[in-house]
């Protein structure tokens, strides 16, 4: 069965600094990987996804993520964070239609921005 | 398009009461899901549906029932609410993608339920 680990519960970075949020997954085949963002009191919004092809994926709001099969990782990066990036970020792994399209979410990383 | 909508946004129940949460999507998606979100636990799948008239159990189905009589609607029912069901509930939908199976999921804004 697939699983997702986000080792950082809470991260604080200064505005303008670079950001990397870690995500490790466990799945026997090629996974489908996602990053979602949740602002306070809101639902989840998709930032980016990886299904196949280029392992560096570009998303919305200036985010990118890199799939590294050898490390079972899908870390999220942004070169310069803005105060509006403060939110909770969820990594997720899906196994495709063979498992009825279920997606497993990590427990989330809360990002705070220091002025 | 409204996307995924949820009704109600907030609700307070007493232990033992029943209620139904409604999820509607206007994207003609085949798949629909109900999750609960609790602090420090991410999202956990309660039930899901791969098409009209079909439902299946997720990770934490006990105490909940679902129905999908119409493709655009997915109802989550609590027959006898318990304090342990205090949570934020999210509905999501996705379509079938030939290349990758299910596409990404689109989420509603959530329902905050408190059971006293």
PDB file of C-alpha atoms in Angstrom:
ATOM      1  CA  UNK A   1       0.000   0.000   0.000  1.00  0.00           C
ATOM      2  CA  UNK A   2       1.166   3.510  -0.675  1.00  0.00           C
ATOM      3  CA  UNK A   3       2.084   5.974   2.062  1.00  0.00           C
ATOM      4  CA  UNK A   4       3.400   9.526   2.324  1.00  0.00           C
ATOM      5  CA  UNK A   5       5.656  11.122   4.913  1.00  0.00           C
ATOM      6  CA  UNK A   6       6.139  14.821   5.417  1.00  0.00           C
ATOM      7  CA  UNK A   7       8.847  14.978   8.085  1.00  0.00           C
ATOM      8  CA  UNK A   8       8.472  18.694   8.872  1.00  0.00           C
ATOM      9  CA  UNK A   9       5.356  19.625  10.818  1.00  0.00           C
ATOM     10  CA  UNK A  10       6.070  23.364  10.849  1.00  0.00           C
ATOM     11  CA  UNK A  11       8.599  25.504   8.990  1.00  0.00           C
ATOM     12  CA  UNK A  12       9.264  29.224   9.288  1.00  0.00           C
ATOM     13  CA  UNK A  13      11.165  31.112   6.612  1.00  0.00           C
ATOM     14  CA  UNK A  14      11.831  34.793   6.008  1.00  0.00           C
ATOM     15  CA  UNK A  15      10.040  36.577   3.217  1.00  0.00           C
ATOM     16  CA  UNK A  16      12.204  36.484   0.116  1.00  0.00           C
ATOM     17  CA  UNK A  17      14.100  33.387   1.236  1.00  0.00           C
ATOM     18  CA  UNK A  18      14.055  30.097  -0.624  1.00  0.00           C
ATOM     19  CA  UNK A  19      11.867  27.227   0.469  1.00  0.00           C
ATOM     20  CA  UNK A  20      12.027  23.451   0.275  1.00  0.00           C
ATOM     21  CA  UNK A  21       9.331  21.219   1.746  1.00  0.00           C
ATOM     22  CA  UNK A  22      10.148  17.548   2.007  1.00  0.00           C
ATOM     23  CA  UNK A  23       7.991  14.640   0.941  1.00  0.00           C
ATOM     24  CA  UNK A  24       8.855  10.951   0.892  1.00  0.00           C
ATOM     25  CA  UNK A  25       6.553   8.304  -0.465  1.00  0.00           C
ATOM     26  CA  UNK A  26       6.280   4.563  -0.418  1.00  0.00           C
ATOM     27  CA  UNK A  27       4.835   2.775  -3.417  1.00  0.00           C
ATOM     28  CA  UNK A  28       5.916  -0.255  -5.411  1.00  0.00           C
ATOM     29  CA  UNK A  29       5.277   1.079  -8.898  1.00  0.00           C
ATOM     30  CA  UNK A  30       5.545   4.489 -10.527  1.00  0.00           C
ATOM     31  CA  UNK A  31       3.473   6.776  -8.343  1.00  0.00           C
ATOM     32  CA  UNK A  32       1.273   9.682  -9.228  1.00  0.00           C
ATOM     33  CA  UNK A  33       2.386  12.563  -7.016  1.00  0.00           C
ATOM     34  CA  UNK A  34       0.697  15.791  -6.022  1.00  0.00           C
ATOM     35  CA  UNK A  35       1.272  18.875  -3.924  1.00  0.00           C
ATOM     36  CA  UNK A  36      -1.730  20.743  -2.565  1.00  0.00           C
ATOM     37  CA  UNK A  37      -1.932  23.989  -0.596  1.00  0.00           C
ATOM     38  CA  UNK A  38      -4.574  24.870   1.985  1.00  0.00           C
ATOM     39  CA  UNK A  39      -5.047  28.410   3.224  1.00  0.00           C
ATOM     40  CA  UNK A  40      -6.746  28.849   6.606  1.00  0.00           C
ATOM     41  CA  UNK A  41     -10.443  28.013   6.455  1.00  0.00           C
ATOM     42  CA  UNK A  42     -10.226  26.966   2.816  1.00  0.00           C
ATOM     43  CA  UNK A  43     -10.283  23.769   0.819  1.00  0.00           C
ATOM     44  CA  UNK A  44      -7.243  22.286  -0.875  1.00  0.00           C
ATOM     45  CA  UNK A  45      -5.887  23.699  -4.116  1.00  0.00           C
ATOM     46  CA  UNK A  46      -3.615  21.757  -6.451  1.00  0.00           C
ATOM     47  CA  UNK A  47      -0.154  23.296  -6.849  1.00  0.00           C
ATOM     48  CA  UNK A  48       1.338  20.727  -9.202  1.00  0.00           C
ATOM     49  CA  UNK A  49       1.304  17.060 -10.143  1.00  0.00           C
ATOM     50  CA  UNK A  50       3.621  14.421 -11.554  1.00  0.00           C
ATOM     51  CA  UNK A  51       2.335  11.518 -13.605  1.00  0.00           C
ATOM     52  CA  UNK A  52       5.267  10.751 -15.928  1.00  0.00           C
ATOM     53  CA  UNK A  53       7.915  12.383 -18.102  1.00  0.00           C
ATOM     54  CA  UNK A  54      10.119  15.250 -16.984  1.00  0.00           C
ATOM     55  CA  UNK A  55      10.959  14.775 -13.318  1.00  0.00           C
ATOM     56  CA  UNK A  56      11.024  18.530 -12.646  1.00  0.00           C
ATOM     57  CA  UNK A  57       7.468  19.768 -12.540  1.00  0.00           C
ATOM     58  CA  UNK A  58       6.383  23.387 -12.623  1.00  0.00           C
ATOM     59  CA  UNK A  59       3.267  24.473 -10.813  1.00  0.00           C
ATOM     60  CA  UNK A  60       1.235  27.522 -10.020  1.00  0.00           C
ATOM     61  CA  UNK A  61       2.376  30.439  -7.853  1.00  0.00           C
ATOM     62  CA  UNK A  62       6.039  29.899  -8.758  1.00  0.00           C
ATOM     63  CA  UNK A  63       6.357  26.467  -7.134  1.00  0.00           C
ATOM     64  CA  UNK A  64       8.203  23.489  -8.566  1.00  0.00           C
ATOM     65  CA  UNK A  65       8.857  19.951  -7.421  1.00  0.00           C
ATOM     66  CA  UNK A  66      11.336  17.284  -8.415  1.00  0.00           C
ATOM     67  CA  UNK A  67      10.596  13.568  -8.517  1.00  0.00           C
ATOM     68  CA  UNK A  68      13.597  11.496  -7.445  1.00  0.00           C
ATOM     69  CA  UNK A  69      12.851   7.814  -7.791  1.00  0.00           C
ATOM     70  CA  UNK A  70      16.123   6.722  -6.150  1.00  0.00           C
ATOM     71  CA  UNK A  71      15.252   8.686  -3.010  1.00  0.00           C
ATOM     72  CA  UNK A  72      11.474   8.122  -3.132  1.00  0.00           C
ATOM     73  CA  UNK A  73      11.070  11.843  -2.778  1.00  0.00           C
ATOM     74  CA  UNK A  74       8.994  14.623  -4.286  1.00  0.00           C
ATOM     75  CA  UNK A  75      10.189  17.815  -2.615  1.00  0.00           C
ATOM     76  CA  UNK A  76       8.481  21.138  -3.210  1.00  0.00           C
ATOM     77  CA  UNK A  77      10.584  24.246  -3.825  1.00  0.00           C
ATOM     78  CA  UNK A  78      10.180  27.941  -4.345  1.00  0.00           C
ATOM     79  CA  UNK A  79      13.121  30.312  -4.910  1.00  0.00           C
ATOM     80  CA  UNK A  80      11.621  33.303  -3.083  1.00  0.00           C
ATOM     81  CA  UNK A  81       8.616  33.083  -0.763  1.00  0.00           C
ATOM     82  CA  UNK A  82       5.988  35.771  -0.320  1.00  0.00           C
ATOM     83  CA  UNK A  83       3.917  36.452   2.796  1.00  0.00           C
ATOM     84  CA  UNK A  84       0.884  35.104   0.926  1.00  0.00           C
ATOM     85  CA  UNK A  85       2.544  31.664   0.768  1.00  0.00           C
ATOM     86  CA  UNK A  86       1.821  31.118   4.466  1.00  0.00           C
ATOM     87  CA  UNK A  87      -0.450  28.061   4.465  1.00  0.00           C
ATOM     88  CA  UNK A  88      -0.459  24.319   4.997  1.00  0.00           C
ATOM     89  CA  UNK A  89       1.046  22.149   2.292  1.00  0.00           C
ATOM     90  CA  UNK A  90       0.111  18.555   1.625  1.00  0.00           C
ATOM     91  CA  UNK A  91       1.971  16.015  -0.437  1.00  0.00           C
ATOM     92  CA  UNK A  92      -0.099  13.154  -1.819  1.00  0.00           C
ATOM     93  CA  UNK A  93       0.471   9.929  -3.721  1.00  0.00           C
ATOM     94  CA  UNK A  94      -2.007   8.141  -5.935  1.00  0.00           C
ATOM     95  CA  UNK A  95      -1.913   4.697  -7.440  1.00  0.00           C
ATOM     96  CA  UNK A  96      -4.085   5.344 -10.425  1.00  0.00           C
ATOM     97  CA  UNK A  97      -7.282   3.632 -11.443  1.00  0.00           C
ATOM     98  CA  UNK A  98      -6.010   0.194 -10.520  1.00  0.00           C
ATOM     99  CA  UNK A  99      -6.745   1.078  -6.904  1.00  0.00           C
ATOM    100  CA  UNK A 100      -9.978   2.918  -7.636  1.00  0.00           C
ATOM    101  CA  UNK A 101      -8.231   6.250  -7.851  1.00  0.00           C
ATOM    102  CA  UNK A 102      -7.511   6.678  -4.191  1.00  0.00           C
ATOM    103  CA  UNK A 103      -4.997   9.266  -3.107  1.00  0.00           C
ATOM    104  CA  UNK A 104      -3.143   9.124   0.192  1.00  0.00           C
ATOM    105  CA  UNK A 105      -2.233  12.432   1.811  1.00  0.00           C
ATOM    106  CA  UNK A 106       0.660  13.247   4.070  1.00  0.00           C
ATOM    107  CA  UNK A 107      -0.011  14.874   7.419  1.00  0.00           C
ATOM    108  CA  UNK A 108       0.949  18.298   6.106  1.00  0.00           C
ATOM    109  CA  UNK A 109       3.610  20.964   6.689  1.00  0.00           C
ATOM    110  CA  UNK A 110       2.550  24.319   8.032  1.00  0.00           C
ATOM    111  CA  UNK A 111       4.532  27.180   6.529  1.00  0.00           C
ATOM    112  CA  UNK A 112       4.912  30.466   8.376  1.00  0.00           C
ATOM    113  CA  UNK A 113       6.567  33.521   6.839  1.00  0.00           C
ATOM    114  CA  UNK A 114       8.745  35.824   8.904  1.00  0.00           C
ATOM    115  CA  UNK A 115       8.460  39.498   7.778  1.00  0.00           C
TER     116      UNK A 115
ATOM    117  CA  UNK B   1     -18.585  26.717 -13.083  1.00  0.00           C
ATOM    118  CA  UNK B   2     -19.017  26.521  -9.334  1.00  0.00           C
ATOM    119  CA  UNK B   3     -16.693  23.506  -9.109  1.00  0.00           C
ATOM    120  CA  UNK B   4     -17.302  21.528  -5.919  1.00  0.00           C
ATOM    121  CA  UNK B   5     -19.755  22.927  -3.398  1.00  0.00           C
ATOM    122  CA  UNK B   6     -20.633  21.681   0.069  1.00  0.00           C
ATOM    123  CA  UNK B   7     -23.686  22.265   2.239  1.00  0.00           C
ATOM    124  CA  UNK B   8     -23.765  23.291   5.058  1.00  0.00           C
ATOM    125  CA  UNK B   9     -20.559  25.197   5.891  1.00  0.00           C
ATOM    126  CA  UNK B  10     -20.961  24.833   9.652  1.00  0.00           C
ATOM    127  CA  UNK B  11     -23.055  22.629  11.892  1.00  0.00           C
ATOM    128  CA  UNK B  12     -23.312  21.827  15.580  1.00  0.00           C
ATOM    129  CA  UNK B  13     -24.946  18.546  16.591  1.00  0.00           C
ATOM    130  CA  UNK B  14     -25.721  16.913  19.884  1.00  0.00           C
ATOM    131  CA  UNK B  15     -24.550  13.357  20.478  1.00  0.00           C
ATOM    132  CA  UNK B  16     -26.961  10.912  18.894  1.00  0.00           C
ATOM    133  CA  UNK B  17     -28.416  13.320  16.338  1.00  0.00           C
ATOM    134  CA  UNK B  18     -28.260  12.589  12.644  1.00  0.00           C
ATOM    135  CA  UNK B  19     -27.422  14.753   9.668  1.00  0.00           C
ATOM    136  CA  UNK B  20     -26.534  14.652   5.991  1.00  0.00           C
ATOM    137  CA  UNK B  21     -23.781  16.599   4.285  1.00  0.00           C
ATOM    138  CA  UNK B  22     -24.327  17.380   0.637  1.00  0.00           C
ATOM    139  CA  UNK B  23     -21.611  17.628  -1.988  1.00  0.00           C
ATOM    140  CA  UNK B  24     -22.296  18.767  -5.529  1.00  0.00           C
ATOM    141  CA  UNK B  25     -19.960  19.081  -8.519  1.00  0.00           C
ATOM    142  CA  UNK B  26     -20.673  20.551 -11.939  1.00  0.00           C
ATOM    143  CA  UNK B  27     -17.592  19.218 -13.748  1.00  0.00           C
ATOM    144  CA  UNK B  28     -19.151  15.916 -14.838  1.00  0.00           C
ATOM    145  CA  UNK B  29     -16.557  13.996 -12.826  1.00  0.00           C
ATOM    146  CA  UNK B  30     -16.914  10.260 -12.435  1.00  0.00           C
ATOM    147  CA  UNK B  31     -15.184   9.968  -9.072  1.00  0.00           C
ATOM    148  CA  UNK B  32     -16.201  11.598  -5.807  1.00  0.00           C
ATOM    149  CA  UNK B  33     -14.735  11.358  -2.312  1.00  0.00           C
ATOM    150  CA  UNK B  34     -15.420  12.289   1.286  1.00  0.00           C
ATOM    151  CA  UNK B  35     -12.525  13.061   3.629  1.00  0.00           C
ATOM    152  CA  UNK B  36     -12.213  14.192   7.192  1.00  0.00           C
ATOM    153  CA  UNK B  37      -9.410  16.451   8.351  1.00  0.00           C
ATOM    154  CA  UNK B  38      -8.181  16.431  11.922  1.00  0.00           C
ATOM    155  CA  UNK B  39      -5.195  18.358  13.342  1.00  0.00           C
ATOM    156  CA  UNK B  40      -1.889  16.635  12.645  1.00  0.00           C
ATOM    157  CA  UNK B  41      -3.497  13.797  10.693  1.00  0.00           C
ATOM    158  CA  UNK B  42      -3.859  15.189   7.219  1.00  0.00           C
ATOM    159  CA  UNK B  43      -6.884  14.038   5.246  1.00  0.00           C
ATOM    160  CA  UNK B  44      -8.336  10.595   5.747  1.00  0.00           C
ATOM    161  CA  UNK B  45     -10.657   9.022   3.215  1.00  0.00           C
ATOM    162  CA  UNK B  46     -14.083   8.073   4.588  1.00  0.00           C
ATOM    163  CA  UNK B  47     -15.925   6.771   1.508  1.00  0.00           C
ATOM    164  CA  UNK B  48     -15.626   7.231  -2.211  1.00  0.00           C
ATOM    165  CA  UNK B  49     -17.565   6.581  -5.389  1.00  0.00           C
ATOM    166  CA  UNK B  50     -16.348   5.650  -8.857  1.00  0.00           C
ATOM    167  CA  UNK B  51     -19.664   6.324 -10.524  1.00  0.00           C
ATOM    168  CA  UNK B  52     -23.380   6.912 -10.108  1.00  0.00           C
ATOM    169  CA  UNK B  53     -24.958   4.255  -7.932  1.00  0.00           C
ATOM    170  CA  UNK B  54     -21.633   2.899  -6.600  1.00  0.00           C
ATOM    171  CA  UNK B  55     -19.872   3.550  -3.308  1.00  0.00           C
ATOM    172  CA  UNK B  56     -16.945   2.016  -1.469  1.00  0.00           C
ATOM    173  CA  UNK B  57     -15.307   2.257   1.945  1.00  0.00           C
ATOM    174  CA  UNK B  58     -12.188   4.265   2.523  1.00  0.00           C
ATOM    175  CA  UNK B  59      -9.794   4.356   5.427  1.00  0.00           C
ATOM    176  CA  UNK B  60     -12.201   5.456   8.191  1.00  0.00           C
ATOM    177  CA  UNK B  61     -15.772   4.485   7.171  1.00  0.00           C
ATOM    178  CA  UNK B  62     -17.250   3.512  10.556  1.00  0.00           C
ATOM    179  CA  UNK B  63     -20.161   5.680  11.677  1.00  0.00           C
ATOM    180  CA  UNK B  64     -20.777   7.094   8.203  1.00  0.00           C
ATOM    181  CA  UNK B  65     -22.911   6.160   5.222  1.00  0.00           C
ATOM    182  CA  UNK B  66     -22.937   7.569   1.715  1.00  0.00           C
ATOM    183  CA  UNK B  67     -25.109   7.594  -1.366  1.00  0.00           C
ATOM    184  CA  UNK B  68     -24.598   8.646  -4.954  1.00  0.00           C
ATOM    185  CA  UNK B  69     -27.974   8.582  -6.643  1.00  0.00           C
ATOM    186  CA  UNK B  70     -26.973  11.217  -9.179  1.00  0.00           C
ATOM    187  CA  UNK B  71     -23.589  11.645 -10.822  1.00  0.00           C
ATOM    188  CA  UNK B  72     -23.220  15.212  -9.625  1.00  0.00           C
ATOM    189  CA  UNK B  73     -24.126  14.619  -5.969  1.00  0.00           C
ATOM    190  CA  UNK B  74     -22.462  12.666  -3.182  1.00  0.00           C
ATOM    191  CA  UNK B  75     -24.131  12.587   0.234  1.00  0.00           C
ATOM    192  CA  UNK B  76     -22.443  11.779   3.534  1.00  0.00           C
ATOM    193  CA  UNK B  77     -24.683  10.714   6.405  1.00  0.00           C
ATOM    194  CA  UNK B  78     -24.104  10.460  10.118  1.00  0.00           C
ATOM    195  CA  UNK B  79     -26.839   8.312  11.628  1.00  0.00           C
ATOM    196  CA  UNK B  80     -25.923   8.847  15.291  1.00  0.00           C
ATOM    197  CA  UNK B  81     -23.305  11.530  15.763  1.00  0.00           C
ATOM    198  CA  UNK B  82     -20.514  11.081  18.306  1.00  0.00           C
ATOM    199  CA  UNK B  83     -17.992  13.615  19.658  1.00  0.00           C
ATOM    200  CA  UNK B  84     -15.246  11.672  17.838  1.00  0.00           C
ATOM    201  CA  UNK B  85     -16.844  12.814  14.589  1.00  0.00           C
ATOM    202  CA  UNK B  86     -16.067  16.450  15.331  1.00  0.00           C
ATOM    203  CA  UNK B  87     -13.945  17.382  12.345  1.00  0.00           C
ATOM    204  CA  UNK B  88     -13.750  19.304   9.112  1.00  0.00           C
ATOM    205  CA  UNK B  89     -15.228  17.346   6.227  1.00  0.00           C
ATOM    206  CA  UNK B  90     -14.087  17.813   2.648  1.00  0.00           C
ATOM    207  CA  UNK B  91     -15.642  16.550  -0.503  1.00  0.00           C
ATOM    208  CA  UNK B  92     -13.598  16.117  -3.671  1.00  0.00           C
ATOM    209  CA  UNK B  93     -14.125  14.953  -7.223  1.00  0.00           C
ATOM    210  CA  UNK B  94     -11.934  13.821 -10.097  1.00  0.00           C
ATOM    211  CA  UNK B  95     -12.302  12.567 -13.641  1.00  0.00           C
ATOM    212  CA  UNK B  96     -10.869   9.486 -15.293  1.00  0.00           C
ATOM    213  CA  UNK B  97      -7.726  10.243 -17.240  1.00  0.00           C
ATOM    214  CA  UNK B  98      -6.762   7.695 -19.880  1.00  0.00           C
ATOM    215  CA  UNK B  99      -3.044   8.258 -19.310  1.00  0.00           C
ATOM    216  CA  UNK B 100      -2.978   8.225 -15.555  1.00  0.00           C
ATOM    217  CA  UNK B 101      -6.201   6.764 -14.252  1.00  0.00           C
ATOM    218  CA  UNK B 102      -7.668   9.347 -11.943  1.00  0.00           C
ATOM    219  CA  UNK B 103      -6.749  12.957 -12.473  1.00  0.00           C
ATOM    220  CA  UNK B 104      -6.054  15.303  -9.613  1.00  0.00           C
ATOM    221  CA  UNK B 105      -8.848  15.861  -7.123  1.00  0.00           C
ATOM    222  CA  UNK B 106     -10.795  19.096  -6.868  1.00  0.00           C
ATOM    223  CA  UNK B 107     -11.912  20.034  -3.383  1.00  0.00           C
ATOM    224  CA  UNK B 108     -14.888  21.781  -1.898  1.00  0.00           C
ATOM    225  CA  UNK B 109     -14.525  24.458   0.802  1.00  0.00           C
ATOM    226  CA  UNK B 110     -15.310  22.104   3.668  1.00  0.00           C
ATOM    227  CA  UNK B 111     -17.923  21.641   6.376  1.00  0.00           C
ATOM    228  CA  UNK B 112     -16.946  22.253   9.991  1.00  0.00           C
ATOM    229  CA  UNK B 113     -18.910  19.874  12.213  1.00  0.00           C
ATOM    230  CA  UNK B 114     -18.941  19.978  15.995  1.00  0.00           C
ATOM    231  CA  UNK B 115     -20.608  17.223  18.006  1.00  0.00           C
ATOM    232  CA  UNK B 116     -21.258  18.072  21.658  1.00  0.00           C
TER     233      UNK B 116
END
